[in-house]
mmCIF file of C-alpha atoms in Angstrom:
data_model
loop_
_atom_site.group_PDB
_atom_site.id
_atom_site.type_symbol
_atom_site.label_atom_id
_atom_site.label_comp_id
_atom_site.label_asym_id
_atom_site.label_seq_id
_atom_site.Cartn_x
_atom_site.Cartn_y
_atom_site.Cartn_z
ATOM 1 C CA MET A 1 -0.297 -0.115 0.007
ATOM 2 C CA LYS A 2 2.845 2.367 1.264
ATOM 3 C CA SER A 3 4.714 0.906 -2.238
ATOM 4 C CA SER A 4 1.698 2.153 -4.307
ATOM 5 C CA ARG A 5 1.234 5.696 -2.448
ATOM 6 C CA GLY A 6 4.858 6.027 -3.173
ATOM 7 C CA LYS A 7 4.823 5.705 -7.197
ATOM 8 C CA GLN A 8 1.890 7.381 -7.053
ATOM 9 C CA ILE A 9 3.086 10.190 -5.521
ATOM 10 C CA LEU A 10 6.095 10.125 -7.768
ATOM 11 C CA PHE A 11 4.487 10.188 -10.768
ATOM 12 C CA TYR A 12 2.450 12.816 -10.096
ATOM 13 C CA GLY A 13 5.011 15.203 -9.176
ATOM 14 C CA THR A 14 7.247 14.031 -12.142
ATOM 15 C CA LEU A 15 4.285 15.068 -13.875
ATOM 16 C CA THR A 16 3.850 18.394 -13.207
ATOM 17 C CA ILE A 17 7.418 18.927 -13.035
ATOM 18 C CA LEU A 18 7.674 18.159 -16.677
ATOM 19 C CA GLY A 19 4.340 20.263 -17.125
ATOM 20 C CA ILE A 20 5.973 23.438 -15.549
ATOM 21 C CA TYR A 21 9.319 22.972 -17.401
ATOM 22 C CA PHE A 22 7.405 22.714 -21.243
ATOM 23 C CA LEU A 23 4.831 25.333 -20.335
ATOM 24 C CA PHE A 24 7.746 27.801 -19.501
ATOM 25 C CA SER A 25 9.717 26.697 -22.581
ATOM 26 C CA GLY A 26 6.278 27.103 -24.273
ATOM 27 C CA LEU A 27 6.357 30.761 -23.346
ATOM 28 C CA ALA A 28 9.692 31.108 -23.966
ATOM 29 C CA LYS A 29 9.492 29.949 -27.691
ATOM 30 C CA ALA A 30 6.225 31.833 -28.224
ATOM 31 C CA SER A 31 7.650 34.952 -26.448
ATOM 32 C CA GLY A 32 7.390 36.848 -29.820
ATOM 33 C CA PHE A 33 3.484 36.204 -30.302
ATOM 34 C CA LEU A 34 2.340 36.574 -26.543
ATOM 35 C CA ILE A 35 4.807 39.839 -25.390
ATOM 36 C CA PRO A 36 2.926 42.856 -27.156
ATOM 37 C CA LEU A 37 -0.418 40.354 -26.757
ATOM 38 C CA VAL A 38 -0.211 40.162 -23.073
ATOM 39 C CA THR A 39 1.403 44.441 -23.048
ATOM 40 C CA ALA A 40 -1.973 45.252 -24.945
ATOM 41 C CA ILE A 41 -4.098 43.747 -23.075
ATOM 42 C CA ILE A 42 -2.696 45.249 -19.761
ATOM 43 C CA LEU A 43 -2.403 48.604 -21.603
ATOM 44 C CA ALA A 44 -6.030 48.072 -22.622
ATOM 45 C CA LEU A 45 -6.983 47.661 -19.362
ATOM 46 C CA LEU A 46 -5.219 50.570 -17.851
ATOM 47 C CA MET A 47 -7.280 52.611 -20.336
ATOM 48 C CA MET A 48 -10.592 51.056 -19.899
ATOM 49 C CA PRO A 49 -12.351 53.846 -17.372
ATOM 50 C CA LEU A 50 -11.340 56.681 -19.924
ATOM 51 C CA SER A 51 -12.952 54.918 -23.302
ATOM 52 C CA ARG A 52 -16.229 54.054 -21.282
ATOM 53 C CA LYS A 53 -16.298 57.915 -19.757
ATOM 54 C CA MET A 54 -16.183 58.670 -23.368
ATOM 55 C CA GLU A 55 -18.382 56.267 -24.398
ATOM 56 C CA LYS A 56 -20.849 58.185 -22.191
ATOM 57 C CA THR A 57 -20.991 61.162 -24.300
ATOM 58 C CA PHE A 58 -21.567 61.469 -28.431
ATOM 59 C CA ILE A 59 -18.090 59.366 -29.043
ATOM 60 C CA ASN A 60 -18.676 56.327 -30.230
ATOM 61 C CA ARG A 61 -16.886 52.612 -29.013
ATOM 62 C CA MET A 62 -15.118 53.129 -32.106
ATOM 63 C CA ALA A 63 -13.780 56.503 -31.745
ATOM 64 C CA SER A 64 -12.982 56.665 -28.753
ATOM 65 C CA SER A 65 -10.911 53.145 -28.533
ATOM 66 C CA LEU A 66 -8.390 54.661 -31.648
ATOM 67 C CA ILE A 67 -8.417 57.986 -29.236
ATOM 68 C CA ASN A 68 -6.772 56.084 -26.410
ATOM 69 C CA THR A 69 -4.881 53.581 -28.721
ATOM 70 C CA PHE A 70 -3.517 57.328 -29.626
ATOM 71 C CA ILE A 71 -3.045 58.208 -26.164
ATOM 72 C CA ILE A 72 -0.611 55.405 -25.384
ATOM 73 C CA LEU A 73 1.227 55.596 -28.520
ATOM 74 C CA LEU A 74 1.684 59.243 -28.258
ATOM 75 C CA ALA A 75 2.694 59.191 -24.707
ATOM 76 C CA SER A 76 5.399 55.890 -25.780
ATOM 77 C CA ILE A 77 6.961 58.103 -28.082
ATOM 78 C CA GLY A 78 7.525 61.331 -25.773
ATOM 79 C CA PHE A 79 9.479 58.800 -23.867
ATOM 80 C CA PHE A 80 11.572 57.550 -26.686
ATOM 81 C CA ALA A 81 12.070 61.101 -28.139
ATOM 82 C CA ILE A 82 13.527 61.804 -24.375
ATOM 83 C CA VAL A 83 15.617 59.249 -23.757
ATOM 84 C CA SER A 84 16.845 59.340 -27.206
ATOM 85 C CA MET A 85 17.960 63.223 -27.471
ATOM 86 C CA GLN A 86 19.367 62.277 -23.473
ATOM 87 C CA VAL A 87 21.530 58.984 -25.343
ATOM 88 C CA LYS A 88 22.828 61.430 -28.086
ATOM 89 C CA THR A 89 24.269 63.887 -25.780
ATOM 90 C CA VAL A 90 25.548 60.663 -23.907
ATOM 91 C CA VAL A 91 27.298 59.647 -27.146
ATOM 92 C CA ASP A 92 28.679 63.056 -28.549
ATOM 93 C CA ASP A 93 30.280 63.418 -24.768
ATOM 94 C CA TRP A 94 31.774 59.422 -25.006
ATOM 95 C CA PRO A 95 34.952 60.692 -25.892
ATOM 96 C CA GLN A 96 35.702 62.949 -22.907
ATOM 97 C CA ILE A 97 33.379 60.396 -20.796
ATOM 98 C CA LYS A 98 36.060 57.740 -22.169
ATOM 99 C CA GLU A 99 39.213 59.809 -21.244
ATOM 100 C CA THR A 100 37.916 61.080 -17.610
ATOM 101 C CA MET A 101 36.901 56.963 -16.813
ATOM 102 C CA GLN A 102 40.033 55.545 -18.229
ATOM 103 C CA PRO A 103 42.746 55.982 -15.240
ATOM 104 C CA LYS A 104 40.023 54.957 -13.447
ATOM 105 C CA PHE A 105 39.510 51.713 -14.436
ATOM 106 C CA GLU A 106 43.338 50.967 -14.482
ATOM 107 C CA ARG A 107 43.030 51.671 -10.735
ATOM 108 C CA VAL A 108 40.805 48.807 -10.794
ATOM 109 C CA LYS A 109 42.478 46.228 -13.187
ATOM 110 C CA ASP A 110 45.957 47.451 -10.113
ATOM 111 C CA PHE A 111 43.810 46.880 -7.502
ATOM 112 C CA LEU A 112 42.498 43.246 -8.943
ATOM 113 C CA PHE A 113 46.107 42.457 -9.823
ATOM 114 C CA GLU A 114 47.272 42.561 -6.688
ATOM 115 C CA HIS A 115 44.902 41.329 -4.161
ATOM 116 C CA THR A 116 43.280 38.530 -6.498
ATOM 117 C CA PRO A 117 44.652 35.445 -8.310
ATOM 118 C CA LEU A 118 43.837 37.397 -11.381
ATOM 119 C CA GLU A 119 46.688 38.169 -13.881
ATOM 120 C CA GLU A 120 47.308 40.752 -16.629
ATOM 121 C CA GLN A 121 47.572 38.172 -19.270
ATOM 122 C CA ASP A 122 44.292 36.690 -18.445
ATOM 123 C CA LEU A 123 42.900 39.771 -18.977
ATOM 124 C CA GLU A 124 44.619 40.378 -22.129
ATOM 125 C CA ARG A 125 43.253 36.715 -23.158
ATOM 126 C CA SER A 126 39.831 37.824 -22.350
ATOM 127 C CA ASP A 127 40.382 41.078 -24.077
ATOM 128 C CA LYS A 128 41.122 39.400 -27.647
ATOM 129 C CA GLY A 129 38.563 36.871 -27.294
ATOM 130 C CA THR A 130 35.731 39.305 -26.838
ATOM 131 C CA ASN A 131 37.279 41.226 -29.550
ATOM 132 C CA VAL A 132 37.646 38.561 -32.433
ATOM 133 C CA PRO A 133 34.151 38.190 -32.772
ATOM 134 C CA PHE A 134 33.592 42.240 -32.948
ATOM 135 C CA MET A 135 37.083 42.968 -34.961
ATOM 136 C CA GLY A 136 36.501 40.788 -37.743
ATOM 137 C CA GLY A 137 36.669 40.905 -41.348
ATOM 138 C CA ASP A 138 33.889 43.116 -43.818
ATOM 139 C CA SER A 139 31.462 39.897 -43.505
ATOM 140 C CA ASN A 140 31.646 39.716 -39.642
ATOM 141 C CA THR A 141 30.423 43.500 -39.898
ATOM 142 C CA GLY A 142 27.976 42.913 -42.398
ATOM 143 C CA GLN A 143 26.381 40.066 -40.163
ATOM 144 C CA LYS A 144 26.858 42.556 -37.897
ATOM 145 C CA ALA A 145 24.626 45.036 -39.838
ATOM 146 C CA ALA A 146 22.101 42.817 -40.814
ATOM 147 C CA SER A 147 21.338 41.475 -37.824
ATOM 148 C CA PHE A 148 21.019 44.799 -35.903
ATOM 149 C CA LEU A 149 18.392 45.674 -38.513
ATOM 150 C CA ASN A 150 16.657 42.315 -37.854
ATOM 151 C CA LYS A 151 16.053 43.049 -34.341
ATOM 152 C CA ALA A 152 15.380 46.533 -34.931
ATOM 153 C CA PHE A 153 12.534 45.451 -37.528
ATOM 154 C CA SER A 154 11.472 42.829 -34.745
ATOM 155 C CA PHE A 155 10.909 45.613 -32.197
ATOM 156 C CA PHE A 156 9.429 47.965 -34.178
ATOM 157 C CA GLY A 157 7.152 45.343 -35.806
ATOM 158 C CA ASP A 158 5.917 44.671 -32.052
ATOM 159 C CA TYR A 159 5.802 48.014 -31.136
ATOM 160 C CA LEU A 160 3.231 48.500 -33.574
ATOM 161 C CA LEU A 161 1.265 45.265 -33.464
ATOM 162 C CA THR A 162 0.501 46.146 -29.508
ATOM 163 C CA PHE A 163 -1.015 49.112 -30.352
ATOM 164 C CA ILE A 164 -3.407 47.570 -32.906
ATOM 165 C CA TYR A 165 -4.138 45.250 -30.423
ATOM 166 C CA ILE A 166 -5.084 47.784 -28.030
ATOM 167 C CA PHE A 167 -7.032 49.160 -30.378
ATOM 168 C CA PHE A 168 -8.940 45.353 -30.816
ATOM 169 C CA LEU A 169 -8.957 44.540 -26.835
ATOM 170 C CA LEU A 170 -10.842 48.062 -26.379
ATOM 171 C CA ASN A 171 -13.425 48.290 -29.356
ATOM 172 C CA TYR A 172 -14.656 44.455 -28.988
ATOM 173 C CA ARG A 173 -13.990 44.125 -25.230
ATOM 174 C CA HIS A 174 -17.676 42.806 -24.715
ATOM 175 C CA ARG A 175 -17.425 40.412 -26.664
ATOM 176 C CA PHE A 176 -14.267 38.674 -25.101
ATOM 177 C CA LYS A 177 -15.786 39.204 -21.678
ATOM 178 C CA GLU A 178 -19.434 37.385 -22.962
ATOM 179 C CA PHE A 179 -16.825 35.191 -24.181
ATOM 180 C CA LEU A 180 -15.287 34.339 -20.878
ATOM 181 C CA LEU A 181 -18.669 34.473 -19.385
ATOM 182 C CA LEU A 182 -20.385 31.708 -21.939
ATOM 183 C CA LEU A 183 -17.212 29.350 -20.889
ATOM 184 C CA PHE A 184 -18.845 28.817 -17.772
ATOM 185 C CA PRO A 185 -22.620 27.838 -16.505
ATOM 186 C CA ASP A 186 -25.201 30.436 -15.734
ATOM 187 C CA SER A 187 -25.333 29.857 -12.169
ATOM 188 C CA LYS A 188 -21.130 30.740 -12.087
ATOM 189 C CA ARG A 189 -21.623 33.916 -13.986
ATOM 190 C CA ASP A 190 -21.976 36.676 -11.117
ATOM 191 C CA GLU A 191 -18.819 35.024 -9.667
ATOM 192 C CA VAL A 192 -17.239 35.079 -12.963
ATOM 193 C CA LYS A 193 -18.025 38.734 -13.573
ATOM 194 C CA GLU A 194 -16.448 39.803 -9.861
ATOM 195 C CA VAL A 195 -13.416 37.613 -10.987
ATOM 196 C CA ILE A 196 -13.161 39.736 -14.314
ATOM 197 C CA GLU A 197 -13.639 42.701 -12.845
ATOM 198 C CA LYS A 198 -11.466 42.471 -9.639
ATOM 199 C CA SER A 199 -8.577 41.365 -12.147
ATOM 200 C CA ALA A 200 -9.394 44.484 -14.107
ATOM 201 C CA ASN A 201 -9.089 46.540 -11.591
ATOM 202 C CA VAL A 202 -6.172 45.213 -9.663
ATOM 203 C CA THR A 203 -3.930 45.943 -12.764
ATOM 204 C CA ARG A 204 -5.239 49.091 -13.304
ATOM 205 C CA LYS A 205 -4.649 50.320 -9.835
ATOM 206 C CA TYR A 206 -1.340 48.741 -9.641
ATOM 207 C CA LEU A 207 -0.408 50.406 -12.926
ATOM 208 C CA VAL A 208 -1.534 54.009 -12.459
ATOM 209 C CA GLY A 209 -0.205 54.290 -8.847
ATOM 210 C CA LYS A 210 2.867 52.825 -10.394
ATOM 211 C CA LEU A 211 2.906 55.327 -13.591
ATOM 212 C CA ILE A 212 2.481 58.456 -10.801
ATOM 213 C CA LEU A 213 5.048 56.852 -8.237
ATOM 214 C CA ILE A 214 7.605 57.179 -11.646
ATOM 215 C CA GLY A 215 6.674 60.634 -12.117
ATOM 216 C CA PHE A 216 7.749 61.405 -8.642
ATOM 217 C CA LEU A 217 10.859 59.715 -8.268
ATOM 218 C CA ALA A 218 11.731 61.019 -11.723
ATOM 219 C CA VAL A 219 11.742 64.601 -10.426
ATOM 220 C CA LEU A 220 12.947 63.790 -6.889
ATOM 221 C CA TYR A 221 16.107 61.823 -8.435
ATOM 222 C CA ALA A 222 16.449 65.067 -11.409
ATOM 223 C CA ILE A 223 16.303 67.308 -8.094
ATOM 224 C CA GLY A 224 18.783 65.585 -6.450
ATOM 225 C CA LEU A 225 21.602 64.443 -9.300
ATOM 226 C CA GLY A 226 21.389 67.562 -10.765
ATOM 227 C CA ILE A 227 21.602 69.784 -7.758
ATOM 228 C CA SER A 228 25.052 67.033 -7.411
ATOM 229 C CA GLY A 229 26.453 68.073 -10.895
ATOM 230 C CA VAL A 230 25.738 64.504 -12.033
ATOM 231 C CA ASN A 231 25.814 64.801 -16.146
ATOM 232 C CA ASN A 232 23.133 63.886 -17.948
ATOM 233 C CA PHE A 233 21.105 63.647 -14.798
ATOM 234 C CA ILE A 234 17.815 63.588 -16.892
ATOM 235 C CA LEU A 235 18.287 60.388 -18.560
ATOM 236 C CA ILE A 236 19.549 58.882 -15.784
ATOM 237 C CA SER A 237 16.315 60.409 -13.336
ATOM 238 C CA LEU A 238 14.705 58.522 -16.319
ATOM 239 C CA LEU A 239 16.118 55.162 -16.542
ATOM 240 C CA ALA A 240 16.142 55.184 -12.718
ATOM 241 C CA ALA A 241 12.103 56.305 -12.347
ATOM 242 C CA VAL A 242 11.136 53.559 -14.749
ATOM 243 C CA LEU A 243 13.544 50.736 -13.372
ATOM 244 C CA SER A 244 11.335 51.113 -10.281
ATOM 245 C CA LEU A 245 8.780 48.971 -11.807
ATOM 246 C CA LEU A 246 11.142 46.338 -11.121
ATOM 247 C CA PRO A 247 11.077 45.669 -7.740
ATOM 248 C CA TYR A 248 14.241 46.155 -5.844
ATOM 249 C CA ILE A 249 16.415 45.241 -8.742
ATOM 250 C CA GLY A 250 15.623 48.159 -10.759
ATOM 251 C CA ASN A 251 16.515 50.438 -7.532
ATOM 252 C CA ILE A 252 20.112 48.789 -7.518
ATOM 253 C CA ILE A 253 20.967 49.119 -11.717
ATOM 254 C CA GLY A 254 19.221 52.636 -11.147
ATOM 255 C CA PHE A 255 21.743 53.225 -8.659
ATOM 256 C CA GLY A 256 24.436 51.968 -10.373
ATOM 257 C CA LEU A 257 23.952 53.921 -13.720
ATOM 258 C CA ALA A 258 24.419 57.340 -11.618
ATOM 259 C CA MET A 259 27.388 55.779 -9.733
ATOM 260 C CA ILE A 260 29.002 54.793 -13.477
ATOM 261 C CA PHE A 261 27.703 58.344 -15.124
ATOM 262 C CA GLY A 262 28.053 60.742 -12.221
ATOM 263 C CA TYR A 263 30.854 59.164 -9.922
ATOM 264 C CA LEU A 264 33.666 57.351 -11.896
ATOM 265 C CA VAL A 265 33.291 60.015 -15.072
ATOM 266 C CA SER A 266 33.636 63.441 -12.370
ATOM 267 C CA GLY A 267 35.728 61.401 -9.719
ATOM 268 C CA GLU A 268 34.662 64.048 -7.295
ATOM 269 C CA THR A 269 33.707 63.309 -3.611
ATOM 270 C CA GLY A 270 30.796 65.628 -3.361
ATOM 271 C CA VAL A 271 29.311 63.768 -6.189
ATOM 272 C CA LEU A 272 29.483 60.662 -4.987
ATOM 273 C CA ILE A 273 27.932 61.948 -1.842
ATOM 274 C CA GLY A 274 24.965 63.856 -3.680
ATOM 275 C CA ILE A 275 23.911 60.260 -5.673
ATOM 276 C CA ILE A 276 23.938 58.577 -2.118
ATOM 277 C CA ILE A 277 22.027 60.952 -0.446
ATOM 278 C CA THR A 278 19.558 61.253 -3.721
ATOM 279 C CA PHE A 279 18.820 57.428 -3.735
ATOM 280 C CA THR A 280 18.875 57.276 0.418
ATOM 281 C CA VAL A 281 15.825 60.311 0.660
ATOM 282 C CA ALA A 282 14.317 58.637 -2.863
ATOM 283 C CA GLN A 283 14.304 55.401 -1.219
ATOM 284 C CA PHE A 284 12.619 56.743 2.067
ATOM 285 C CA VAL A 285 10.279 58.374 0.044
ATOM 286 C CA GLU A 286 9.402 55.855 -2.197
ATOM 287 C CA SER A 287 8.997 53.278 0.482
ATOM 288 C CA TYR A 288 7.525 55.189 3.524
ATOM 289 C CA ILE A 289 5.375 57.713 1.915
ATOM 290 C CA LEU A 290 4.664 57.184 -1.940
ATOM 291 C CA GLU A 291 4.564 53.247 -2.557
ATOM 292 C CA PRO A 292 1.924 52.839 0.689
ATOM 293 C CA TYR A 293 -0.403 55.954 -0.444
ATOM 294 C CA ILE A 294 -0.236 55.716 -4.410
ATOM 295 C CA VAL A 295 -0.070 52.055 -4.815
ATOM 296 C CA GLY A 296 -0.813 50.505 -1.638
ATOM 297 C CA ASP A 297 -1.228 47.032 -1.425
ATOM 298 C CA GLN A 298 -2.943 46.943 -4.863
ATOM 299 C CA VAL A 299 -1.248 43.698 -6.009
ATOM 300 C CA ASP A 300 -2.198 41.760 -2.553
ATOM 301 C CA LEU A 301 1.041 39.760 -3.180
ATOM 302 C CA HIS A 302 4.258 38.190 -1.067
ATOM 303 C CA PRO A 303 7.196 40.219 -1.145
ATOM 304 C CA LEU A 304 8.853 36.321 -2.336
ATOM 305 C CA PHE A 305 6.584 35.778 -4.863
ATOM 306 C CA VAL A 306 7.074 39.021 -6.529
ATOM 307 C CA ILE A 307 11.055 38.372 -6.411
ATOM 308 C CA LEU A 308 10.462 35.137 -7.732
ATOM 309 C CA SER A 309 7.942 36.468 -10.437
ATOM 310 C CA VAL A 310 10.167 39.008 -11.529
ATOM 311 C CA ILE A 311 13.273 36.641 -11.849
ATOM 312 C CA ILE A 312 11.138 34.040 -13.739
ATOM 313 C CA GLY A 313 9.685 36.916 -15.875
ATOM 314 C CA GLY A 314 13.121 37.756 -16.861
ATOM 315 C CA MET A 315 14.079 34.318 -17.474
ATOM 316 C CA VAL A 316 11.133 33.656 -19.721
ATOM 317 C CA TRP A 317 10.358 37.216 -21.581
ATOM 318 C CA GLY A 318 13.782 39.137 -20.427
ATOM 319 C CA VAL A 319 12.885 42.540 -19.368
ATOM 320 C CA ALA A 320 9.219 42.892 -20.299
ATOM 321 C CA GLY A 321 8.719 39.652 -18.852
ATOM 322 C CA MET A 322 10.178 41.389 -15.673
ATOM 323 C CA VAL A 323 8.129 44.443 -16.325
ATOM 324 C CA LEU A 324 5.071 42.256 -17.006
ATOM 325 C CA SER A 325 5.604 39.633 -14.334
ATOM 326 C CA ILE A 326 3.890 41.842 -11.550
ATOM 327 C CA PRO A 327 0.230 42.375 -13.226
ATOM 328 C CA VAL A 328 0.474 39.243 -14.758
ATOM 329 C CA LEU A 329 0.932 37.600 -11.158
ATOM 330 C CA ALA A 330 -1.613 39.439 -9.570
ATOM 331 C CA ILE A 331 -4.529 38.343 -11.816
ATOM 332 C CA ILE A 332 -3.574 34.701 -11.386
ATOM 333 C CA ASN A 333 -4.088 35.222 -7.987
ATOM 334 C CA VAL A 334 -7.209 37.011 -8.297
ATOM 335 C CA VAL A 335 -8.608 34.052 -10.183
ATOM 336 C CA PHE A 336 -7.143 32.004 -7.052
ATOM 337 C CA ASN A 337 -9.211 33.416 -4.860
ATOM 338 C CA HIS A 338 -12.047 32.778 -6.311
ATOM 339 C CA ILE A 339 -11.622 28.779 -7.056
ATOM 340 C CA SER A 340 -11.772 26.298 -3.817
ATOM 341 C CA PRO A 341 -9.735 23.981 -5.011
ATOM 342 C CA LEU A 342 -6.985 26.900 -5.928
ATOM 343 C CA LYS A 343 -7.350 28.922 -2.697
ATOM 344 C CA PRO A 344 -4.698 27.484 -0.835
ATOM 345 C CA PHE A 345 -2.595 28.737 -4.058
ATOM 346 C CA GLY A 346 -3.987 32.001 -3.167
ATOM 347 C CA PHE A 347 -2.993 32.266 0.098
ATOM 348 C CA LEU A 348 0.333 31.355 -0.639
ATOM 349 C CA LEU A 349 1.044 34.195 -2.968
ATOM 350 C CA SER A 350 -1.203 37.028 -0.830
ATOM 351 C CA GLN A 351 0.486 39.030 1.485
ATOM 352 C CA GLU A 352 -1.261 38.212 4.758
ATOM 353 C CA GLN A 353 0.486 38.507 8.534
ATOM 354 C CA ASP A 354 2.135 34.870 9.131
ATOM 355 C CA LYS A 355 0.664 33.633 12.292
ATOM 356 C CA ASP A 356 2.927 31.676 14.699
#
């Protein structure tokens, strides 16, 4: 009896592990299709209240869907324009930045040679190894150019496709909602409606809160880094604020960018102190003022599973997966909490006080 029970556990355990593996493998393979679609679903949920308000006036659904799609398109173009202008200044100043940073890299190399088993020959071999693929002949240059163009066309294709999806999702949202309701018996329709509404609300409130939070952080970072004398402080402030979409990880990356383009370029102790004070104050304001009152506990997710979802999202879909992982997990958590057999998983994912 015990042997049969053990075999059953082993069988279902193996089946579960294989199912999870093939699930994430399939998600990774279908990233080109799923990333624009999931992004469009999240953004469509964000714009749905505005679309509803427009439709209560003389504007029909198609017009409101088109207007809301253009609002998101123009906002994204504006963001890319600001970032590209700032990146251009970095590219123009790159020779000076490189000249300023070279002595610091030399000091780091000397420190490594003195305090680690690393030798100069190892570094030279590493440099040669990394230079081979990039310093080849003309054929290799052509391959790199073709690869870059392929990635650029792929990105812009997915970018435009996302807005096409947003328009159709907003325009035909009632059809999709009715489809979901028809999948369940009439006795479950009210419960399914509640799940759909809660999923939409939790995603929308989280995104709106995060957008407001990013705006406040961008201003705080810009003021602090500008006063500290950091070059290209607008670009760094924008990137650091947007990176706050990635819990814990984004703040570390933003601080690292400020250190590279701030302290390492200038080498002044005052800039270093200013960067540390700016990020310390910003993190205090974000954690104890902005996050609780603006974002709140809208997603109701345990911090451990937030981190795990970001890591898994990055492994499956890269940066896009890291950004999308939290709202997707929040929707999954809402579904878990409304299906009786899955409520234990909802309890596990939720941010509730642990009892001794």
